[in-house]
N, CA, C and O of each residue as an XYZ file, in Angstrom:
632
protein
N     -45.875      0.849     -4.136
C     -46.078      2.288     -3.967
C     -45.484      2.762     -2.650
O     -45.212      1.964     -1.753
N     -45.292      4.041     -2.547
C     -44.785      4.613     -1.316
C     -45.873      4.735     -0.275
O     -47.011      4.325     -0.502
N     -45.527      5.296      0.862
C     -46.457      5.423      1.983
C     -47.668      6.264      1.585
O     -48.807      5.867      1.831
N     -47.431      7.408      0.978
C     -48.531      8.321      0.633
C     -49.464      7.674     -0.383
O     -50.683      7.709     -0.218
N     -48.892      7.081     -1.436
C     -49.725      6.452     -2.468
C     -50.528      5.287     -1.891
O     -51.701      5.113     -2.222
N     -49.895      4.495     -1.033
C     -50.595      3.358     -0.438
C     -51.754      3.831      0.434
O     -52.836      3.246      0.393
N     -51.540      4.881      1.222
C     -52.615      5.405      2.075
C     -53.766      5.920      1.223
O     -54.929      5.680      1.546
N     -53.452      6.631      0.130
C     -54.501      7.166     -0.737
C     -55.327      6.046     -1.362
O     -56.555      6.125     -1.403
N     -54.658      5.008     -1.847
C     -55.380      3.895     -2.476
C     -56.252      3.157     -1.467
O     -57.392      2.805     -1.769
N     -55.719      2.924     -0.271
C     -56.506      2.231      0.748
C     -57.724      3.040      1.161
O     -58.805      2.480      1.344
N     -57.565      4.354      1.309
C     -58.677      5.198      1.775
C     -59.837      5.237      0.785
O     -60.974      5.504      1.174
N     -59.559      4.971     -0.496
C     -60.662      4.948     -1.466
C     -61.506      3.675     -1.342
O     -62.645      3.636     -1.808
N     -60.950      2.642     -0.717
C     -61.653      1.356     -0.613
C     -62.049      0.978      0.810
O     -63.150      0.477      1.038
N     -61.130      1.223      1.795
C     -61.371      0.777      3.169
C     -60.915      1.843      4.156
O     -60.240      2.806      3.794
N     -61.301      1.646      5.404
C     -60.830      2.510      6.486
C     -60.926      1.746      7.788
O     -61.848      0.950      7.963
N     -60.012      1.963      8.694
C     -60.065      1.431     10.050
C     -59.270      2.362     10.945
O     -58.420      3.109     10.460
N     -59.530      2.329     12.249
C     -58.778      3.184     13.157
C     -57.295      2.780     13.146
O     -56.970      1.600     13.276
N     -56.424      3.742     12.993
C     -54.986      3.475     12.991
C     -54.436      3.074     11.633
O     -53.359      2.484     11.551
N     -55.172      3.390     10.553
C     -54.725      2.995      9.213
C     -53.367      3.618      8.866
O     -52.511      2.962      8.272
N     -53.180      4.884      9.240
C     -51.911      5.560      8.922
C     -50.730      4.861      9.596
O     -49.700      4.617      8.967
N     -50.889      4.546     10.865
C     -49.820      3.884     11.617
C     -49.524      2.501     11.035
O     -48.362      2.114     10.911
N     -50.575      1.757     10.679
C     -50.396      0.417     10.119
C     -49.672      0.458      8.770
O     -48.805     -0.374      8.502
N     -50.028      1.422      7.929
C     -49.366      1.543      6.624
C     -47.900      1.925      6.819
O     -47.025      1.375      6.150
N     -47.625      2.863      7.727
C     -46.232      3.249      8.009
C     -45.414      2.038      8.448
O     -44.298      1.833      7.971
N     -45.966      1.242      9.351
C     -45.272      0.054      9.848
C     -45.050     -0.955      8.726
O     -43.965     -1.525      8.604
N     -46.078     -1.175      7.906
C     -45.969     -2.132      6.806
C     -44.866     -1.730      5.832
O     -44.046     -2.563      5.446
N     -44.843     -0.470      5.437
C     -43.850     -0.016      4.458
C     -42.439     -0.083      5.043
O     -41.493     -0.421      4.332
N     -42.290      0.234      6.322
C     -40.960      0.191      6.948
C     -40.426     -1.228      7.068
O     -39.211     -1.428      7.072
N     -41.314     -2.224      7.168
C     -40.876     -3.610      7.341
C     -40.934     -4.416      6.046
O     -40.529     -5.578      6.037
N     -41.418     -3.844      4.975
C     -41.549     -4.541      3.692
C     -40.232     -4.419      2.916
O     -39.817     -3.316      2.561
N     -39.584     -5.548      2.657
C     -38.291     -5.543      1.965
C     -38.416     -4.928      0.568
O     -37.603     -4.087      0.185
N     -39.433     -5.347     -0.192
C     -39.620     -4.827     -1.552
C     -39.843     -3.321     -1.545
O     -39.339     -2.610     -2.416
N     -40.599     -2.834     -0.560
C     -40.852     -1.388     -0.464
C     -39.552     -0.628     -0.214
O     -39.358      0.463     -0.750
N     -38.669     -1.194      0.593
C     -37.404     -0.533      0.905
C     -36.467     -0.532     -0.301
O     -35.739      0.435     -0.530
N     -36.489     -1.619     -1.068
C     -35.591     -1.725     -2.221
C     -35.975     -0.732     -3.308
O     -35.101     -0.084     -3.882
N     -37.261     -0.600     -3.601
C     -37.690      0.275     -4.695
C     -38.087      1.667     -4.225
O     -38.363      2.538     -5.050
N     -38.119      1.888     -2.936
C     -38.524      3.187     -2.406
C     -37.483      4.268     -2.642
O     -36.367      3.991     -3.081
N     -37.853      5.468     -2.352
C     -36.958      6.610     -2.499
C     -35.875      6.527     -1.428
O     -36.156      6.316     -0.248
N     -34.638      6.698     -1.868
C     -33.511      6.650     -0.930
C     -33.573      7.848      0.010
O     -33.995      8.931     -0.395
N     -33.159      7.665      1.250
C     -33.162      8.798      2.175
C     -32.178      9.865      1.707
O     -31.158      9.565      1.085
N     -32.500     11.083      2.012
C     -31.636     12.192      1.620
C     -30.336     12.122      2.402
O     -30.337     11.788      3.587
N     -29.225     12.438      1.741
C     -27.959     12.427      2.480
C     -27.948     13.502      3.551
O     -28.619     14.529      3.442
N     -27.185     13.243      4.567
C     -27.061     14.211      5.646
C     -26.455     15.491      5.087
O     -25.521     15.425      4.287
N     -26.962     16.655      5.488
C     -26.416     17.901      4.951
C     -24.925     18.015      5.263
O     -24.454     17.629      6.333
N     -24.215     18.552      4.299
C     -22.777     18.692      4.486
C     -22.499     19.819      5.461
O     -23.182     20.843      5.467
N     -21.502     19.615      6.270
C     -21.105     20.661      7.198
C     -19.794     21.256      6.708
O     -19.004     20.584      6.044
N     -19.577     22.486      7.032
C     -18.369     23.179      6.598
C     -17.204     22.815      7.507
O     -17.365     22.614      8.711
N     -16.047     22.739      6.905
C     -14.838     22.545      7.699
C     -14.486     23.878      8.325
O     -14.723     24.935      7.741
N     -13.928     23.820      9.504
C     -13.441     25.058     10.101
C     -12.140     25.428      9.412
O     -11.323     24.560      9.105
N     -11.953     26.694      9.173
C     -10.760     27.168      8.486
C      -9.553     27.006      9.392
O      -9.574     27.460     10.536
N      -8.500     26.365      8.896
C      -7.293     26.223      9.712
C      -6.703     27.589     10.043
O      -6.915     28.561      9.319
N      -5.969     27.649     11.134
C      -5.403     28.920     11.571
C      -4.091     29.260     10.890
O      -3.673     30.418     10.901
N      -3.438     28.276     10.300
C      -2.178     28.547      9.610
C      -2.014     27.563      8.454
O      -2.665     26.519      8.425
N      -1.143     27.898      7.501
C      -0.958     27.026      6.343
C      -0.380     25.666      6.717
O       0.386     25.539      7.673
N      -0.760     24.662      5.951
C      -0.228     23.304      6.013
C      -0.485     22.577      7.331
O       0.175     21.576      7.613
N      -1.417     23.050      8.137
C      -1.748     22.312      9.357
C      -2.911     21.349      9.123
O      -3.052     20.362      9.844
N      -3.744     21.631      8.118
C      -4.882     20.779      7.780
C      -4.809     20.514      6.282
O      -5.043     21.414      5.475
N      -4.486     19.282      5.913
C      -4.279     18.974      4.502
C      -5.068     17.743      4.084
O      -5.508     16.949      4.915
N      -5.236     17.607      2.770
C      -5.851     16.422      2.177
C      -4.822     15.779      1.257
O      -3.997     16.466      0.656
N      -4.877     14.454      1.153
C      -3.875     13.758      0.358
C      -4.508     12.583     -0.373
O      -5.402     11.915      0.146
N      -4.021     12.344     -1.598
C      -4.491     11.202     -2.372
C      -3.437     10.837     -3.406
O      -2.587     11.656     -3.756
N      -3.500      9.608     -3.890
C      -2.621      9.158     -4.960
C      -3.420      9.042     -6.246
O      -4.575      8.617     -6.235
N      -2.797      9.422     -7.358
C      -3.399      9.323     -8.678
C      -2.546      8.369     -9.498
O      -1.326      8.524     -9.555
N      -3.159      7.405    -10.119
C      -2.386      6.504    -10.960
C      -2.814      5.073    -10.783
O      -3.790      4.790    -10.088
N      -2.098      4.178    -11.399
C      -0.820      4.384    -12.065
C      -0.985      5.070    -13.421
O      -1.963      4.845    -14.133
N      -0.015      5.902    -13.758
C       0.034      6.549    -15.055
C       0.525      5.530    -16.080
O       1.030      4.474    -15.696
N       0.389      5.820    -17.378
C       0.867      4.867    -18.393
C       2.349      4.512    -18.241
O       2.775      3.434    -18.654
N       3.127      5.412    -17.652
C       4.557      5.151    -17.456
C       4.832      4.335    -16.199
O       5.977      3.953    -15.954
N       3.810      4.063    -15.402
C       3.987      3.252    -14.203
C       4.113      4.060    -12.929
O       4.006      3.504    -11.835
N       4.340      5.367    -13.044
C       4.459      6.195    -11.844
C       3.081      6.547    -11.309
O       2.065      6.376    -11.982
N       3.077      7.038    -10.094
C       1.878      7.582     -9.464
C       2.152      9.045     -9.144
O       3.306      9.464     -9.054
N       1.095      9.809     -8.975
C       1.228     11.181     -8.505
C       0.611     11.262     -7.122
O      -0.502     10.784     -6.901
N       1.325     11.861     -6.203
C       0.768     12.092     -4.883
C       0.340     13.550     -4.825
O       1.150     14.453     -5.033
N      -0.930     13.772     -4.543
C      -1.494     15.115     -4.508
C      -1.739     15.491     -3.056
O      -2.401     14.758     -2.321
N      -1.201     16.640     -2.644
C      -1.396     17.158     -1.291
C      -1.960     18.561     -1.430
O      -1.384     19.395     -2.128
N      -3.083     18.831     -0.771
C      -3.716     20.152     -0.842
C      -3.860     20.726      0.556
O      -4.314     20.053      1.482
N      -3.466     21.979      0.685
C      -3.590     22.708      1.945
C      -4.991     23.313      2.014
O      -5.379     24.080      1.133
N      -5.752     22.973      3.057
C      -7.103     23.520      3.201
C      -7.090     25.010      3.539
O      -8.101     25.684      3.342
N      -5.997     25.531      4.031
C      -5.914     26.951      4.392
C      -5.819     27.819      3.138
O      -6.587     28.767      2.976
N      -4.881     27.496      2.259
C      -4.632     28.333      1.085
C      -5.129     27.721     -0.218
O      -5.160     28.400     -1.244
N      -5.518     26.455     -0.194
C      -5.887     25.676     -1.374
C      -4.697     25.475     -2.315
O      -4.876     25.148     -3.488
N      -3.499     25.671     -1.800
C      -2.292     25.418     -2.580
C      -2.126     23.913     -2.734
O      -2.358     23.149     -1.797
N      -1.723     23.502     -3.931
C      -1.579     22.082     -4.215
C      -0.118     21.752     -4.501
O       0.562     22.479     -5.225
N       0.346     20.676     -3.940
C       1.675     20.155     -4.240
C       1.485     18.774     -4.835
O       0.759     17.944     -4.287
N       2.146     18.533     -5.967
C       2.073     17.238     -6.630
C       3.477     16.667     -6.692
O       4.406     17.330     -7.154
N       3.629     15.444     -6.228
C       4.933     14.777     -6.193
C       4.837     13.501     -7.016
O       3.964     12.668     -6.776
N       5.736     13.348     -7.989
C       5.777     12.117     -8.763
C       6.424     11.035     -7.911
O       7.480     11.247     -7.315
N       5.782      9.881     -7.860
C       6.281      8.782     -7.039
C       6.669      7.633     -7.958
O       5.835      7.106     -8.694
N       7.929      7.254     -7.910
C       8.419      6.125     -8.698
C       8.298      4.866     -7.858
O       8.383      4.912     -6.631
N       8.101      3.758     -8.523
C       8.026      2.499     -7.790
C       6.634      2.267     -7.263
O       5.685      2.962     -7.627
N       6.531      1.299     -6.418
C       5.227      0.953     -5.866
C       4.505     -0.049     -6.726
O       3.767     -0.894     -6.222
N       4.722      0.044     -8.070
C       4.075     -0.905     -8.973
C       2.584     -0.938     -8.755
O       1.944      0.101     -8.597
N       2.038     -2.123     -8.748
C       0.604     -2.282     -8.519
C       0.280     -2.476     -7.050
O      -0.891     -2.556     -6.680
N       1.297     -2.553     -6.212
C       1.080     -2.751     -4.782
C       0.903     -1.392     -4.114
O       1.882     -0.701     -3.832
N      -0.345     -1.013     -3.862
C      -0.619      0.314     -3.317
C      -0.035      0.514     -1.930
O       0.274      1.641     -1.546
N       0.120     -0.561     -1.178
C       0.650     -0.414      0.177
C       2.094      0.054      0.169
O       2.557      0.640      1.147
N       2.816     -0.194     -0.924
C       4.208      0.244     -0.980
C       4.342      1.656     -1.538
O       5.450      2.191     -1.574
N       3.249      2.273     -1.972
C       3.328      3.627     -2.521
C       3.837      4.624     -1.497
O       4.688      5.456     -1.812
N       3.330      4.551     -0.281
C       3.778      5.516      0.713
C       5.258      5.323      1.008
O       5.984      6.302      1.179
N       5.713      4.085      1.069
C       7.133      3.816      1.303
C       7.965      4.439      0.180
O       8.997      5.055      0.446
N       7.521      4.285     -1.083
C       8.232      4.875     -2.215
C       8.249      6.393     -2.099
O       9.274      7.027     -2.348
N       7.111      6.977     -1.721
C       7.033      8.431     -1.559
C       7.980      8.881     -0.455
O       8.736      9.837     -0.629
N       7.938      8.207      0.653
C       8.758      8.586      1.803
C      10.241      8.571      1.439
O      10.979      9.492      1.788
N      10.673      7.530      0.741
C      12.086      7.434      0.377
C      12.468      8.467     -0.680
O      13.612      8.922     -0.702
N      11.544      8.842     -1.549
C      11.890      9.791     -2.607
C      11.977     11.227     -2.105
O      12.599     12.058     -2.767
N      11.383     11.549     -0.966
C      11.388     12.944     -0.502
C      11.965     13.094      0.902
O      11.843     14.165      1.496
N      12.579     12.068      1.438
C      13.025     12.146      2.833
C      14.014     13.275      3.078
O      14.131     13.750      4.207
N      14.728     13.717      2.045
C      15.692     14.805      2.222
C      15.097     16.171      1.904
O      15.783     17.186      2.021
N      13.833     16.208      1.506
C      13.172     17.480      1.202
C      12.243     17.854      2.344
O      11.740     16.987      3.059
N      12.024     19.127      2.507
C      11.032     19.577      3.487
C       9.738     19.799      2.723
O       9.642     20.711      1.901
N       8.743     18.961      2.997
C       7.456     19.086      2.332
C       6.370     19.332      3.367
O       6.550     19.017      4.543
N       5.261     19.885      2.944
C       4.187     20.250      3.872
C       3.663     19.107      4.723
O       3.117     19.351      5.799
N       3.812     17.869      4.274
C       3.276     16.744      5.040
C       3.857     16.693      6.442
O       3.186     16.245      7.371
N       5.080     17.141      6.607
C       5.720     17.096      7.924
C       5.086     18.102      8.883
O       5.165     17.928     10.099
N       4.458     19.155      8.348
C       3.871     20.197      9.191
C       2.431     19.892      9.599
O       1.882     20.551     10.482
N       1.832     18.913      8.971
C       0.400     18.660      9.142
C       0.048     18.258     10.570
O       0.778     17.520     11.230
N      -1.087     18.766     11.020
C      -1.671     18.337     12.287
C      -2.909     17.486     12.023
O      -3.241     16.590     12.800
N      -3.590     17.785     10.904
C      -4.791     17.053     10.502
C      -4.611     16.637      9.048
O      -4.239     17.453      8.204
N      -4.875     15.372      8.760
C      -4.710     14.842      7.412
C      -5.963     14.069      7.026
O      -6.395     13.175      7.753
N      -6.547     14.417      5.877
C      -7.732     13.734      5.376
C      -7.343     12.915      4.155
O      -6.737     13.438      3.220
N      -7.689     11.634      4.162
C      -7.399     10.740      3.042
C      -8.620      9.877      2.768
O      -9.599      9.899      3.515
N      -8.543      9.117      1.682
C      -9.596      8.130      1.449
C      -9.186      6.813      2.110
O      -8.221      6.771      2.873
N      -9.905      5.761      1.822
C      -9.642      4.472      2.472
C      -8.802      3.535      1.614
O      -8.894      2.316      1.757
N      -7.991      4.087      0.734
C      -7.144      3.261     -0.126
C      -6.151      2.470      0.723
O      -5.781      2.903      1.814
N      -5.722      1.317      0.225
C      -4.746      0.514      0.973
C      -3.475      1.286      1.316
O      -2.829      1.011      2.327
N      -3.122      2.248      0.472
C      -1.940      3.066      0.753
C      -2.042      3.721      2.119
O      -1.070      3.748      2.875
N      -3.216      4.248      2.435
C      -3.392      4.997      3.673
C      -3.790      4.118      4.852
O      -3.787      4.572      5.996
N      -4.129      2.878      4.580
C      -4.437      1.975      5.690
C      -3.250      1.078      6.027
O      -3.348      0.206      6.892
N      -2.127      1.296      5.340
C      -0.945      0.474      5.605
C      -0.382      0.785      6.991
O      -0.558      1.885      7.513
N       0.283     -0.181      7.563
C       0.886     -0.016      8.891
C       1.924      1.098      8.865
O       2.031      1.875      9.815
N       2.697      1.178      7.767
C       3.735      2.206      7.663
C       3.138      3.606      7.720
O       3.658      4.487      8.406
N       2.032      3.803      6.986
C       1.408      5.123      6.967
C       0.806      5.463      8.329
O       0.955      6.584      8.814
N       0.133      4.502      8.938
C      -0.445      4.721     10.265
C       0.651      5.077     11.267
O       0.478      5.969     12.098
N       1.773      4.376     11.184
C       2.894      4.636     12.087
C       3.499      6.012     11.822
O       3.872      6.721     12.757
N       3.593      6.388     10.548
C       4.104      7.708     10.193
C       3.248      8.799     10.839
O       3.775      9.736     11.438
N       1.926      8.669     10.713
C       1.020      9.665     11.304
C       1.171      9.701     12.822
O       1.196     10.776     13.421
N       1.269      8.551     13.429
C       1.413      8.485     14.887
C       2.721      9.125     15.334
O       2.737      9.897     16.292
N       3.815      8.812     14.650
C       5.127      9.360     15.013
C       5.207     10.871     14.850
O       5.969     11.534     15.554
N       4.416     11.421     13.918
C       4.459     12.854     13.645
C       3.273     13.605     14.247
O       3.028     14.758     13.892
N       2.537     12.967     15.152
C       1.376     13.582     15.819
C       0.380     14.162     14.821
O      -0.102     15.282     14.990
N       0.077     13.394     13.785
C      -0.891     13.813     12.777
C      -2.204     13.092     13.053
O      -2.246     11.865     13.141
N      -3.271     13.866     13.188
C      -4.601     13.292     13.392
C      -5.153     12.911     12.018
O      -5.308     13.767     11.147
N      -5.443     11.641     11.832
C      -5.842     11.122     10.532
C      -7.354     10.974     10.444
O      -7.984     10.372     11.315
N      -7.931     11.534      9.375
C      -9.352     11.373      9.081
C      -9.474     10.640      7.755
O      -8.863     11.041      6.763
N     -10.256      9.573      7.731
C     -10.532      8.849      6.491
C     -11.943      9.163      6.047
O     -12.865      9.214      6.862
N     -12.112      9.375      4.743
C     -13.458      9.596      4.236
C     -14.234      8.281      4.312
O     -13.647      7.210      4.160
N     -15.532      8.351      4.542
C     -16.325      7.120      4.622
C     -16.293      6.367      3.292
O     -16.188      6.993      2.238
N     -16.380      5.045      3.323
C     -16.408      4.280      2.074
C     -17.555      4.741      1.176
O     -18.657      5.017      1.650
N     -17.284      4.819     -0.111
C     -18.262      5.211     -1.123
C     -18.776      6.638     -0.931
O     -19.857      6.961     -1.423
N     -18.046      7.487     -0.242
C     -18.452      8.874     -0.055
C     -17.226      9.777     -0.228
O     -16.770     10.399      0.731
N     -16.693      9.847     -1.461
C     -15.459     10.600     -1.683
C     -15.615     12.110     -1.512
O     -14.615     12.827     -1.468
N     -16.854     12.606     -1.414
C     -17.052     14.041     -1.245
C     -16.359     14.569      0.000
O     -16.020     15.750      0.067
N     -16.148     13.715      0.976
C     -15.472     14.139      2.196
C     -14.077     14.650      1.890
O     -13.587     15.576      2.536
N     -13.452     14.050      0.916
C     -12.085     14.407      0.548
C     -12.088     15.053     -0.837
O     -11.213     14.781     -1.659
N     -13.084     15.913     -1.087
C     -13.313     16.456     -2.415
C     -12.161     17.274     -2.972
O     -12.016     17.373     -4.190
N     -11.356     17.848     -2.130
C     -10.278     18.713     -2.607
C      -9.282     17.958     -3.474
O      -8.714     18.543     -4.396
N      -9.056     16.689     -3.208
C      -8.072     15.931     -3.975
C      -8.672     14.798     -4.802
O      -7.940     14.105     -5.509
N      -9.961     14.597     -4.730
C     -10.572     13.500     -5.498
C     -10.776     13.893     -6.945
O     -11.277     13.095     -7.737
């Protein structure tokens, strides 16, 4: 039982000074109580500050592989909510090479990624690759990764 139920049951049978404190301590240190107990509420979500201009704060993710073997790279501007989708050939099943494939396929195009100051991604191997980290560093892009198992942080592209 939880803390409240345990206190109620004990009070019908016994009482001693400090019963509330003892029950709180017992439940906090009891492994079984923690496993079956109610999970703590998630921290309230905070709002992102609105960027001052387009394409300075973006979110990015890869979708795929598609049945044809390609991936889609999705980039969303937090200012306008405009979405750009780029088909990425290659990369195969090796996610770390996806960014390299994307970079080579669009190097002659001007895309919003070059304008970004803040970039939010998930923790996929694509975004943890040395090439991607170096790209962000070379272009003065501040990289934010969503926490593991909490994709809501990057909800715009998930």
